[in-house]
Amino acid sequence: MTIEEALQIALDAHKGQKDLDGKPAILHPIAVGIMGGNDAEIKAGFLHDVVEDSDLTLDDLRRKGVDEEVLAALELLTHDNTTDYFEYVHSIARSGNCTAIHTKINDLKHNLDRGRKSYKKAKELNDIEKSERLAKINEKHQKALDIFGYMPLYDDGRSRDGQPVPMFSRSFSSTEDAR
């Protein structure tokens, strides 16, 4: 499957959907896909929300010709709501599937970036309810990024604590070790 075909599946699956700010939902998967470092990560980025947010299943995507490497990543990236969110993120981090790991990091980075912008706008508009909701969502995304050892850099290249931090600074052998 080509990158363009994966993008078309995502466009069709997210048609008419809106995000929390009322923007077309497809903008997020496009951003995550563009952040990918190779073809598999780009395709996985475009498709990462399709199973959660549409009627398509992994089997449907397989029938449409999505590569097995991408399908394996999408299986890890699809959150089953019966699983605790942070256990789900830990399972991706422990999986060893670089496509899934990189795509999830890109997903979280983009979510955190747009969440911070929306939070700032809500604060400027004195929308207390929305700013409080966004603060909780942003905290959740940052905590999830921390599972991967990722710390966002400020514009001058420093991390939050002023030190460079490797993206994958730790590995997890069990749920207890990860917490």
Tab-separated table of N, CA and C in Angstrom:
chain	number	residue	atom	x	y	z
A	1	MET	N	0.848	-1.182	0.000
A	1	MET	CA	0.000	0.000	0.000
A	1	MET	C	0.889	1.239	0.000
A	2	THR	N	0.502	2.218	-0.773
A	2	THR	CA	1.268	3.460	-0.840
A	2	THR	C	0.867	4.400	0.299
A	3	ILE	N	1.700	5.388	0.523
A	3	ILE	CA	1.394	6.427	1.509
A	3	ILE	C	0.104	7.140	1.116
A	4	GLU	N	-0.046	7.415	-0.169
A	4	GLU	CA	-1.247	8.110	-0.645
A	4	GLU	C	-2.509	7.293	-0.381
A	5	GLU	N	-2.426	5.979	-0.567
A	5	GLU	CA	-3.587	5.115	-0.300
A	5	GLU	C	-3.934	5.096	1.189
A	6	ALA	N	-2.917	5.070	2.042
A	6	ALA	CA	-3.163	5.123	3.490
A	6	ALA	C	-3.817	6.450	3.865
A	7	LEU	N	-3.325	7.531	3.275
A	7	LEU	CA	-3.916	8.849	3.536
A	7	LEU	C	-5.372	8.883	3.086
A	8	GLN	N	-5.673	8.293	1.938
A	8	GLN	CA	-7.053	8.289	1.442
A	8	GLN	C	-7.978	7.514	2.375
A	9	ILE	N	-7.498	6.396	2.908
A	9	ILE	CA	-8.302	5.637	3.877
A	9	ILE	C	-8.607	6.516	5.087
A	10	ALA	N	-7.592	7.216	5.577
A	10	ALA	CA	-7.790	8.090	6.741
A	10	ALA	C	-8.755	9.226	6.414
A	11	LEU	N	-8.604	9.832	5.244
A	11	LEU	CA	-9.511	10.917	4.839
A	11	LEU	C	-10.956	10.430	4.809
A	12	ASP	N	-11.166	9.256	4.224
A	12	ASP	CA	-12.522	8.697	4.148
A	12	ASP	C	-13.060	8.346	5.537
A	13	ALA	N	-12.222	7.748	6.373
A	13	ALA	CA	-12.658	7.294	7.701
A	13	ALA	C	-13.018	8.455	8.625
A	14	HIS	N	-12.312	9.572	8.484
A	14	HIS	CA	-12.521	10.715	9.387
A	14	HIS	C	-13.394	11.810	8.765
A	15	LYS	N	-13.949	11.534	7.591
A	15	LYS	CA	-14.762	12.538	6.896
A	15	LYS	C	-15.895	13.041	7.797
A	16	GLY	N	-15.977	14.356	7.940
A	16	GLY	CA	-17.036	14.984	8.722
A	16	GLY	C	-16.790	15.022	10.220
A	17	GLN	N	-15.749	14.354	10.707
A	17	GLN	CA	-15.465	14.356	12.146
A	17	GLN	C	-14.767	15.653	12.550
A	18	LYS	N	-15.030	16.108	13.766
A	18	LYS	CA	-14.411	17.328	14.306
A	18	LYS	C	-13.666	16.983	15.589
A	19	ASP	N	-12.611	17.758	15.883
A	19	ASP	CA	-11.904	17.574	17.145
A	19	ASP	C	-12.534	18.451	18.222
A	20	LEU	N	-11.935	18.505	19.402
A	20	LEU	CA	-12.499	19.260	20.521
A	20	LEU	C	-12.590	20.758	20.250
A	21	ASP	N	-11.777	21.250	19.330
A	21	ASP	CA	-11.803	22.671	18.977
A	21	ASP	C	-12.673	22.958	17.762
A	22	GLY	N	-13.354	21.930	17.240
A	22	GLY	CA	-14.227	22.119	16.092
A	22	GLY	C	-13.523	22.069	14.746
A	23	LYS	N	-12.233	21.737	14.743
A	23	LYS	CA	-11.475	21.625	13.492
A	23	LYS	C	-11.648	20.214	12.930
A	24	PRO	N	-11.416	20.047	11.623
A	24	PRO	CA	-11.519	18.703	11.045
A	24	PRO	C	-10.589	17.723	11.767
A	25	ALA	N	-11.137	16.606	12.209
A	25	ALA	CA	-10.362	15.622	12.972
A	25	ALA	C	-9.195	15.066	12.169
A	26	ILE	N	-9.292	15.040	10.850
A	26	ILE	CA	-8.243	14.474	10.006
A	26	ILE	C	-6.925	15.229	10.130
A	27	LEU	N	-6.968	16.482	10.566
A	27	LEU	CA	-5.729	17.259	10.680
A	27	LEU	C	-4.741	16.604	11.640
A	28	HIS	N	-5.244	15.990	12.706
A	28	HIS	CA	-4.353	15.330	13.669
A	28	HIS	C	-3.651	14.116	13.046
A	29	PRO	N	-4.364	13.150	12.451
A	29	PRO	CA	-3.649	12.030	11.829
A	29	PRO	C	-2.688	12.471	10.720
A	30	ILE	N	-3.056	13.516	9.987
A	30	ILE	CA	-2.133	14.014	8.961
A	30	ILE	C	-0.854	14.522	9.618
A	31	ALA	N	-0.991	15.293	10.693
A	31	ALA	CA	0.187	15.821	11.396
A	31	ALA	C	1.050	14.686	11.941
A	32	VAL	N	0.421	13.684	12.535
A	32	VAL	CA	1.167	12.551	13.089
A	32	VAL	C	1.861	11.786	11.963
A	33	GLY	N	1.185	11.607	10.840
A	33	GLY	CA	1.800	10.929	9.706
A	33	GLY	C	3.002	11.675	9.168
A	34	ILE	N	2.876	12.974	9.038
A	34	ILE	CA	3.982	13.788	8.520
A	34	ILE	C	5.199	13.706	9.438
A	35	MET	N	4.981	13.483	10.717
A	35	MET	CA	6.076	13.378	11.678
A	35	MET	C	6.827	12.052	11.570
A	36	GLY	N	6.274	11.088	10.844
A	36	GLY	CA	6.898	9.771	10.722
A	36	GLY	C	8.258	9.844	10.062
A	37	GLY	N	9.154	8.946	10.492
A	37	GLY	CA	10.515	8.932	9.976
A	37	GLY	C	10.734	7.997	8.804
A	38	ASN	N	9.750	7.167	8.481
A	38	ASN	CA	9.855	6.264	7.332
A	38	ASN	C	8.442	5.970	6.829
A	39	ASP	N	8.339	5.218	5.747
A	39	ASP	CA	7.024	4.962	5.146
A	39	ASP	C	6.054	4.295	6.117
A	40	ALA	N	6.521	3.308	6.872
A	40	ALA	CA	5.633	2.608	7.805
A	40	ALA	C	5.116	3.558	8.878
A	41	GLU	N	5.979	4.421	9.399
A	41	GLU	CA	5.557	5.379	10.427
A	41	GLU	C	4.601	6.424	9.856
A	42	ILE	N	4.822	6.830	8.627
A	42	ILE	CA	3.914	7.793	7.989
A	42	ILE	C	2.528	7.166	7.828
A	43	LYS	N	2.491	5.941	7.288
A	43	LYS	CA	1.203	5.250	7.110
A	43	LYS	C	0.520	5.014	8.455
A	44	ALA	N	1.273	4.550	9.445
A	44	ALA	CA	0.702	4.299	10.773
A	44	ALA	C	0.187	5.597	11.384
A	45	GLY	N	0.905	6.682	11.172
A	45	GLY	CA	0.447	7.978	11.675
A	45	GLY	C	-0.875	8.392	11.054
A	46	PHE	N	-0.980	8.248	9.743
A	46	PHE	CA	-2.234	8.591	9.065
A	46	PHE	C	-3.387	7.723	9.564
A	47	LEU	N	-3.104	6.456	9.844
A	47	LEU	CA	-4.160	5.482	10.152
A	47	LEU	C	-4.368	5.226	11.646
A	48	HIS	N	-3.591	5.858	12.511
A	48	HIS	CA	-3.569	5.453	13.924
A	48	HIS	C	-4.895	5.615	14.661
A	49	ASP	N	-5.780	6.489	14.214
A	49	ASP	CA	-7.073	6.682	14.884
A	49	ASP	C	-8.246	6.048	14.127
A	50	VAL	N	-7.984	5.431	12.999
A	50	VAL	CA	-9.062	4.920	12.145
A	50	VAL	C	-9.921	3.874	12.857
A	51	VAL	N	-9.296	2.890	13.492
A	51	VAL	CA	-10.070	1.813	14.126
A	51	VAL	C	-10.854	2.342	15.327
A	52	GLU	N	-10.246	3.251	16.098
A	52	GLU	CA	-10.935	3.816	17.269
A	52	GLU	C	-12.078	4.749	16.876
A	53	ASP	N	-11.911	5.492	15.789
A	53	ASP	CA	-12.834	6.592	15.478
A	53	ASP	C	-13.717	6.372	14.258
A	54	SER	N	-13.739	5.155	13.728
A	54	SER	CA	-14.604	4.866	12.579
A	54	SER	C	-15.117	3.434	12.705
A	55	ASP	N	-15.872	3.011	11.711
A	55	ASP	CA	-16.412	1.648	11.703
A	55	ASP	C	-15.421	0.626	11.150
A	56	LEU	N	-14.272	1.085	10.662
A	56	LEU	CA	-13.295	0.166	10.085
A	56	LEU	C	-12.593	-0.637	11.175
A	57	THR	N	-12.290	-1.883	10.862
A	57	THR	CA	-11.558	-2.771	11.770
A	57	THR	C	-10.173	-3.037	11.190
A	58	LEU	N	-9.326	-3.679	11.980
A	58	LEU	CA	-8.015	-4.074	11.468
A	58	LEU	C	-8.166	-5.026	10.288
A	59	ASP	N	-9.145	-5.919	10.335
A	59	ASP	CA	-9.385	-6.829	9.204
A	59	ASP	C	-9.798	-6.059	7.955
A	60	ASP	N	-10.612	-5.013	8.127
A	60	ASP	CA	-10.981	-4.169	6.983
A	60	ASP	C	-9.736	-3.530	6.380
A	61	LEU	N	-8.854	-3.040	7.239
A	61	LEU	CA	-7.624	-2.406	6.754
A	61	LEU	C	-6.734	-3.426	6.049
A	62	ARG	N	-6.678	-4.641	6.564
A	62	ARG	CA	-5.916	-5.714	5.918
A	62	ARG	C	-6.486	-5.976	4.518
A	63	ARG	N	-7.807	-6.053	4.416
A	63	ARG	CA	-8.446	-6.287	3.107
A	63	ARG	C	-8.184	-5.132	2.139
A	64	LYS	N	-8.007	-3.940	2.668
A	64	LYS	CA	-7.717	-2.781	1.818
A	64	LYS	C	-6.252	-2.731	1.394
A	65	GLY	N	-5.432	-3.650	1.925
A	65	GLY	CA	-4.046	-3.743	1.495
A	65	GLY	C	-3.024	-3.090	2.406
A	66	VAL	N	-3.418	-2.741	3.621
A	66	VAL	CA	-2.450	-2.155	4.555
A	66	VAL	C	-1.398	-3.210	4.891
A	67	ASP	N	-0.130	-2.813	4.859
A	67	ASP	CA	1.000	-3.704	5.114
A	67	ASP	C	0.912	-4.328	6.507
A	68	GLU	N	1.416	-5.556	6.629
A	68	GLU	CA	1.397	-6.260	7.921
A	68	GLU	C	2.201	-5.510	8.983
A	69	GLU	N	3.315	-4.888	8.587
A	69	GLU	CA	4.111	-4.111	9.550
A	69	GLU	C	3.283	-2.971	10.142
A	70	VAL	N	2.542	-2.294	9.293
A	70	VAL	CA	1.695	-1.187	9.745
A	70	VAL	C	0.532	-1.728	10.574
A	71	LEU	N	-0.064	-2.829	10.140
A	71	LEU	CA	-1.165	-3.439	10.903
A	71	LEU	C	-0.721	-3.851	12.304
A	72	ALA	N	0.495	-4.395	12.416
A	72	ALA	CA	1.011	-4.786	13.736
A	72	ALA	C	1.132	-3.560	14.639
A	73	ALA	N	1.587	-2.454	14.071
A	73	ALA	CA	1.678	-1.210	14.847
A	73	ALA	C	0.289	-0.711	15.216
A	74	LEU	N	-0.635	-0.744	14.265
A	74	LEU	CA	-1.997	-0.258	14.527
A	74	LEU	C	-2.698	-1.092	15.595
A	75	GLU	N	-2.417	-2.385	15.616
A	75	GLU	CA	-3.012	-3.228	16.657
A	75	GLU	C	-2.563	-2.760	18.040
A	76	LEU	N	-1.282	-2.425	18.170
A	76	LEU	CA	-0.771	-1.907	19.444
A	76	LEU	C	-1.322	-0.517	19.751
A	77	LEU	N	-1.489	0.301	18.720
A	77	LEU	CA	-1.901	1.698	18.898
A	77	LEU	C	-3.390	1.868	19.162
A	78	THR	N	-4.174	0.845	18.866
A	78	THR	CA	-5.620	0.945	19.065
A	78	THR	C	-5.945	0.655	20.523
A	79	HIS	N	-6.441	1.674	21.211
A	79	HIS	CA	-6.733	1.558	22.646
A	79	HIS	C	-8.105	0.944	22.862
A	80	ASP	N	-8.113	-0.171	23.555
A	80	ASP	CA	-9.347	-0.824	23.984
A	80	ASP	C	-9.737	-0.165	25.303
A	81	ASN	N	-10.894	0.458	25.345
A	81	ASN	CA	-11.287	1.235	26.524
A	81	ASN	C	-11.438	0.412	27.799
A	82	THR	N	-11.361	-0.909	27.697
A	82	THR	CA	-11.398	-1.721	28.916
A	82	THR	C	-10.022	-1.789	29.576
A	83	THR	N	-8.989	-1.334	28.872
A	83	THR	CA	-7.624	-1.323	29.389
A	83	THR	C	-7.296	0.067	29.912
A	84	ASP	N	-6.699	0.137	31.099
A	84	ASP	CA	-6.250	1.408	31.654
A	84	ASP	C	-5.348	2.116	30.641
A	85	TYR	N	-5.541	3.425	30.490
A	85	TYR	CA	-4.807	4.178	29.475
A	85	TYR	C	-3.297	4.050	29.650
A	86	PHE	N	-2.803	4.180	30.874
A	86	PHE	CA	-1.356	4.146	31.074
A	86	PHE	C	-0.798	2.735	30.922
A	87	GLU	N	-1.577	1.712	31.225
A	87	GLU	CA	-1.153	0.341	30.947
A	87	GLU	C	-1.048	0.142	29.432
A	88	TYR	N	-1.997	0.695	28.692
A	88	TYR	CA	-1.965	0.657	27.224
A	88	TYR	C	-0.683	1.312	26.707
A	89	VAL	N	-0.336	2.491	27.226
A	89	VAL	CA	0.884	3.185	26.785
A	89	VAL	C	2.117	2.369	27.165
A	90	HIS	N	2.137	1.821	28.384
A	90	HIS	CA	3.258	0.965	28.794
A	90	HIS	C	3.403	-0.227	27.854
A	91	SER	N	2.294	-0.803	27.409
A	91	SER	CA	2.370	-1.969	26.521
A	91	SER	C	3.009	-1.593	25.188
A	92	ILE	N	2.751	-0.395	24.712
A	92	ILE	CA	3.412	0.066	23.483
A	92	ILE	C	4.903	0.243	23.744
A	93	ALA	N	5.247	0.890	24.856
A	93	ALA	CA	6.655	1.141	25.187
A	93	ALA	C	7.438	-0.162	25.330
A	94	ARG	N	6.814	-1.190	25.875
A	94	ARG	CA	7.477	-2.485	26.088
A	94	ARG	C	7.475	-3.370	24.846
A	95	SER	N	6.712	-3.005	23.835
A	95	SER	CA	6.472	-3.900	22.697
A	95	SER	C	7.697	-4.163	21.838
A	96	GLY	N	8.614	-3.212	21.778
A	96	GLY	CA	9.741	-3.347	20.867
A	96	GLY	C	9.385	-3.014	19.427
A	97	ASN	N	8.135	-2.662	19.169
A	97	ASN	CA	7.687	-2.313	17.818
A	97	ASN	C	7.989	-0.833	17.586
A	98	CYS	N	9.092	-0.580	16.873
A	98	CYS	CA	9.543	0.806	16.679
A	98	CYS	C	8.513	1.656	15.950
A	99	THR	N	7.796	1.078	15.005
A	99	THR	CA	6.773	1.843	14.287
A	99	THR	C	5.689	2.297	15.253
A	100	ALA	N	5.218	1.400	16.108
A	100	ALA	CA	4.190	1.762	17.090
A	100	ALA	C	4.730	2.766	18.101
A	101	ILE	N	5.938	2.545	18.588
A	101	ILE	CA	6.535	3.441	19.586
A	101	ILE	C	6.689	4.844	19.021
A	102	HIS	N	7.298	4.960	17.849
A	102	HIS	CA	7.509	6.288	17.259
A	102	HIS	C	6.187	6.968	16.928
A	103	THR	N	5.229	6.198	16.429
A	103	THR	CA	3.925	6.780	16.094
A	103	THR	C	3.219	7.268	17.356
A	104	LYS	N	3.291	6.497	18.443
A	104	LYS	CA	2.639	6.930	19.686
A	104	LYS	C	3.307	8.180	20.242
A	105	ILE	N	4.623	8.236	20.188
A	105	ILE	CA	5.327	9.441	20.644
A	105	ILE	C	4.899	10.633	19.798
A	106	ASN	N	4.846	10.463	18.485
A	106	ASN	CA	4.415	11.558	17.606
A	106	ASN	C	2.976	11.966	17.892
A	107	ASP	N	2.115	10.985	18.137
A	107	ASP	CA	0.716	11.241	18.487
A	107	ASP	C	0.640	12.073	19.769
A	108	LEU	N	1.363	11.659	20.779
A	108	LEU	CA	1.341	12.373	22.056
A	108	LEU	C	1.949	13.765	21.940
A	109	LYS	N	3.050	13.878	21.201
A	109	LYS	CA	3.673	15.194	21.013
A	109	LYS	C	2.704	16.153	20.332
A	110	HIS	N	2.032	15.679	19.290
A	110	HIS	CA	1.092	16.549	18.586
A	110	HIS	C	-0.102	16.881	19.468
A	111	ASN	N	-0.626	15.887	20.177
A	111	ASN	CA	-1.741	16.151	21.089
A	111	ASN	C	-1.357	17.168	22.159
A	112	LEU	N	-0.159	17.034	22.709
A	112	LEU	CA	0.288	17.954	23.752
A	112	LEU	C	0.494	19.355	23.184
A	113	ASP	N	1.063	19.438	22.001
A	113	ASP	CA	1.294	20.744	21.375
A	113	ASP	C	-0.022	21.472	21.115
A	114	ARG	N	-0.966	20.788	20.493
A	114	ARG	CA	-2.237	21.456	20.211
A	114	ARG	C	-3.044	21.661	21.489
A	115	GLY	N	-2.889	20.773	22.461
A	115	GLY	CA	-3.565	20.939	23.743
A	115	GLY	C	-3.075	22.157	24.494
A	116	ARG	N	-1.775	22.394	24.440
A	116	ARG	CA	-1.214	23.581	25.105
A	116	ARG	C	-1.703	24.859	24.431
A	117	LYS	N	-1.777	24.833	23.116
A	117	LYS	CA	-2.281	26.013	22.399
A	117	LYS	C	-3.746	26.262	22.734
A	118	SER	N	-4.542	25.204	22.772
A	118	SER	CA	-5.964	25.346	23.111
A	118	SER	C	-6.134	25.807	24.552
A	119	TYR	N	-5.283	25.307	25.438
A	119	TYR	CA	-5.327	25.717	26.848
A	119	TYR	C	-5.035	27.215	26.968
A	120	LYS	N	-3.997	27.651	26.275
A	120	LYS	CA	-3.626	29.073	26.324
A	120	LYS	C	-4.780	29.945	25.824
A	121	LYS	N	-5.407	29.522	24.730
A	121	LYS	CA	-6.534	30.277	24.182
A	121	LYS	C	-7.707	30.290	25.165
A	122	ALA	N	-8.001	29.143	25.786
A	122	ALA	CA	-9.100	29.068	26.763
A	122	ALA	C	-8.830	29.973	27.956
A	123	LYS	N	-7.571	30.018	28.398
A	123	LYS	CA	-7.215	30.903	29.516
A	123	LYS	C	-7.400	32.368	29.122
A	124	GLU	N	-6.968	32.713	27.898
A	124	GLU	CA	-7.115	34.095	27.419
A	124	GLU	C	-8.583	34.498	27.336
A	125	LEU	N	-9.451	33.536	26.992
A	125	LEU	CA	-10.886	33.801	26.892
A	125	LEU	C	-11.596	33.638	28.237
A	126	ASN	N	-10.813	33.330	29.265
A	126	ASN	CA	-11.346	33.131	30.616
A	126	ASN	C	-12.396	32.014	30.659
A	127	ASP	N	-12.202	30.994	29.818
A	127	ASP	CA	-13.082	29.823	29.804
A	127	ASP	C	-12.523	28.821	30.818
A	128	ILE	N	-12.927	28.971	32.060
A	128	ILE	CA	-12.367	28.191	33.160
A	128	ILE	C	-12.636	26.702	32.993
A	129	GLU	N	-13.860	26.347	32.632
A	129	GLU	CA	-14.211	24.934	32.476
A	129	GLU	C	-13.343	24.260	31.412
A	130	LYS	N	-13.215	24.912	30.260
A	130	LYS	CA	-12.412	24.335	29.180
A	130	LYS	C	-10.934	24.296	29.555
A	131	SER	N	-10.428	25.354	30.173
A	131	SER	CA	-9.009	25.372	30.531
A	131	SER	C	-8.689	24.297	31.567
A	132	GLU	N	-9.591	24.052	32.511
A	132	GLU	CA	-9.368	22.988	33.498
A	132	GLU	C	-9.396	21.614	32.840
A	133	ARG	N	-10.323	21.406	31.918
A	133	ARG	CA	-10.407	20.128	31.199
A	133	ARG	C	-9.145	19.904	30.364
A	134	LEU	N	-8.699	20.955	29.680
A	134	LEU	CA	-7.498	20.844	28.852
A	134	LEU	C	-6.252	20.634	29.700
A	135	ALA	N	-6.190	21.251	30.869
A	135	ALA	CA	-5.042	21.055	31.759
A	135	ALA	C	-4.918	19.581	32.142
A	136	LYS	N	-6.037	18.936	32.432
A	136	LYS	CA	-6.026	17.510	32.786
A	136	LYS	C	-5.597	16.650	31.600
A	137	ILE	N	-6.109	16.979	30.416
A	137	ILE	CA	-5.736	16.232	29.209
A	137	ILE	C	-4.247	16.403	28.923
A	138	ASN	N	-3.751	17.638	29.028
A	138	ASN	CA	-2.331	17.898	28.779
A	138	ASN	C	-1.450	17.157	29.780
A	139	GLU	N	-1.874	17.125	31.033
A	139	GLU	CA	-1.119	16.401	32.058
A	139	GLU	C	-1.070	14.904	31.723
A	140	LYS	N	-2.183	14.367	31.268
A	140	LYS	CA	-2.246	12.957	30.871
A	140	LYS	C	-1.285	12.685	29.713
A	141	HIS	N	-1.276	13.564	28.711
A	141	HIS	CA	-0.384	13.365	27.567
A	141	HIS	C	1.079	13.490	27.975
A	142	GLN	N	1.405	14.442	28.854
A	142	GLN	CA	2.789	14.574	29.305
A	142	GLN	C	3.216	13.347	30.101
A	143	LYS	N	2.344	12.859	30.967
A	143	LYS	CA	2.647	11.658	31.749
A	143	LYS	C	2.882	10.465	30.816
A	144	ALA	N	2.084	10.363	29.763
A	144	ALA	CA	2.266	9.281	28.790
A	144	ALA	C	3.593	9.428	28.053
A	145	LEU	N	3.960	10.649	27.675
A	145	LEU	CA	5.259	10.865	27.028
A	145	LEU	C	6.400	10.500	27.968
A	146	ASP	N	6.239	10.794	29.242
A	146	ASP	CA	7.271	10.466	30.226
A	146	ASP	C	7.534	8.966	30.285
A	147	ILE	N	6.539	8.154	29.986
A	147	ILE	CA	6.721	6.698	29.960
A	147	ILE	C	7.797	6.318	28.954
A	148	PHE	N	7.874	7.053	27.864
A	148	PHE	CA	8.874	6.789	26.831
A	148	PHE	C	10.201	7.481	27.124
A	149	GLY	N	10.272	8.228	28.222
A	149	GLY	CA	11.489	8.964	28.534
A	149	GLY	C	11.617	10.232	27.730
A	150	TYR	N	10.513	10.680	27.159
A	150	TYR	CA	10.530	11.875	26.312
A	150	TYR	C	10.223	13.105	27.145
A	151	MET	N	11.050	14.135	26.973
A	151	MET	CA	10.777	15.418	27.610
A	151	MET	C	10.802	16.482	26.523
A	152	PRO	N	9.740	17.264	26.403
A	152	PRO	CA	9.698	18.271	25.342
A	152	PRO	C	10.771	19.324	25.540
A	153	LEU	N	11.305	19.800	24.444
A	153	LEU	CA	12.329	20.837	24.491
A	153	LEU	C	11.702	22.205	24.328
A	154	TYR	N	12.275	23.156	25.040
A	154	TYR	CA	11.870	24.537	24.845
A	154	TYR	C	12.546	25.056	23.579
A	155	ASP	N	12.179	26.252	23.155
A	155	ASP	CA	12.700	26.802	21.905
A	155	ASP	C	14.224	26.874	21.876
A	156	ASP	N	14.868	27.032	23.037
A	156	ASP	CA	16.326	27.138	23.051
A	156	ASP	C	17.015	25.773	23.147
A	157	GLY	N	16.237	24.681	23.044
A	157	GLY	CA	16.814	23.349	23.035
A	157	GLY	C	16.964	22.701	24.396
A	158	ARG	N	16.587	23.384	25.478
A	158	ARG	CA	16.671	22.803	26.815
A	158	ARG	C	15.433	21.956	27.089
A	159	SER	N	15.598	20.944	27.910
A	159	SER	CA	14.435	20.200	28.384
A	159	SER	C	13.847	20.949	29.568
A	160	ARG	N	12.766	20.418	30.122
A	160	ARG	CA	12.121	21.093	31.253
A	160	ARG	C	13.087	21.324	32.405
A	161	ASP	N	14.019	20.389	32.632
A	161	ASP	CA	14.956	20.547	33.744
A	161	ASP	C	16.307	21.090	33.293
A	162	GLY	N	16.391	21.537	32.038
A	162	GLY	CA	17.616	22.141	31.526
A	162	GLY	C	18.633	21.156	31.005
A	163	GLN	N	18.324	19.863	31.033
A	163	GLN	CA	19.267	18.834	30.614
A	163	GLN	C	18.782	18.124	29.355
A	164	PRO	N	19.719	17.687	28.493
A	164	PRO	CA	19.293	16.860	27.359
A	164	PRO	C	18.833	15.504	27.881
A	165	VAL	N	17.771	14.985	27.282
A	165	VAL	CA	17.212	13.708	27.724
A	165	VAL	C	17.063	12.799	26.516
A	166	PRO	N	17.674	11.599	26.553
A	166	PRO	CA	17.492	10.679	25.430
A	166	PRO	C	16.040	10.235	25.336
A	167	MET	N	15.575	10.014	24.113
A	167	MET	CA	14.169	9.671	23.899
A	167	MET	C	13.798	8.358	24.579
A	168	PHE	N	14.671	7.377	24.525
A	168	PHE	CA	14.372	6.084	25.140
A	168	PHE	C	15.397	5.836	26.240
A	169	SER	N	15.167	6.456	27.384
A	169	SER	CA	16.144	6.400	28.462
A	169	SER	C	15.962	5.206	29.380
A	170	ARG	N	14.878	4.452	29.209
A	170	ARG	CA	14.646	3.324	30.096
A	170	ARG	C	13.843	2.252	29.371
A	171	SER	N	13.963	1.057	29.869
A	171	SER	CA	13.153	-0.030	29.323
A	171	SER	C	12.392	-0.664	30.471
A	172	PHE	N	11.315	-1.343	30.152
A	172	PHE	CA	10.449	-1.913	31.168
A	172	PHE	C	10.337	-3.409	30.967
A	173	SER	N	10.534	-4.153	32.058
A	173	SER	CA	10.383	-5.598	31.965
A	173	SER	C	9.046	-6.068	32.511
A	174	SER	N	8.407	-5.226	33.318
A	174	SER	CA	7.089	-5.585	33.840
A	174	SER	C	6.339	-4.320	34.198
A	175	THR	N	5.071	-4.468	34.464
A	175	THR	CA	4.247	-3.313	34.830
A	175	THR	C	4.785	-2.656	36.088
A	176	GLU	N	5.220	-3.458	37.077
A	176	GLU	CA	5.742	-2.880	38.319
A	176	GLU	C	6.981	-2.042	38.048
A	177	ASP	N	7.887	-2.536	37.179
A	177	ASP	CA	9.098	-1.783	36.871
A	177	ASP	C	8.774	-0.463	36.207
A	178	ALA	N	7.710	-0.441	35.419
A	178	ALA	CA	7.363	0.753	34.650
A	178	ALA	C	6.742	1.830	35.520
A	179	ARG	N	6.187	1.462	36.639
A	179	ARG	CA	5.526	2.447	37.491
A	179	ARG	C	6.491	2.961	38.454
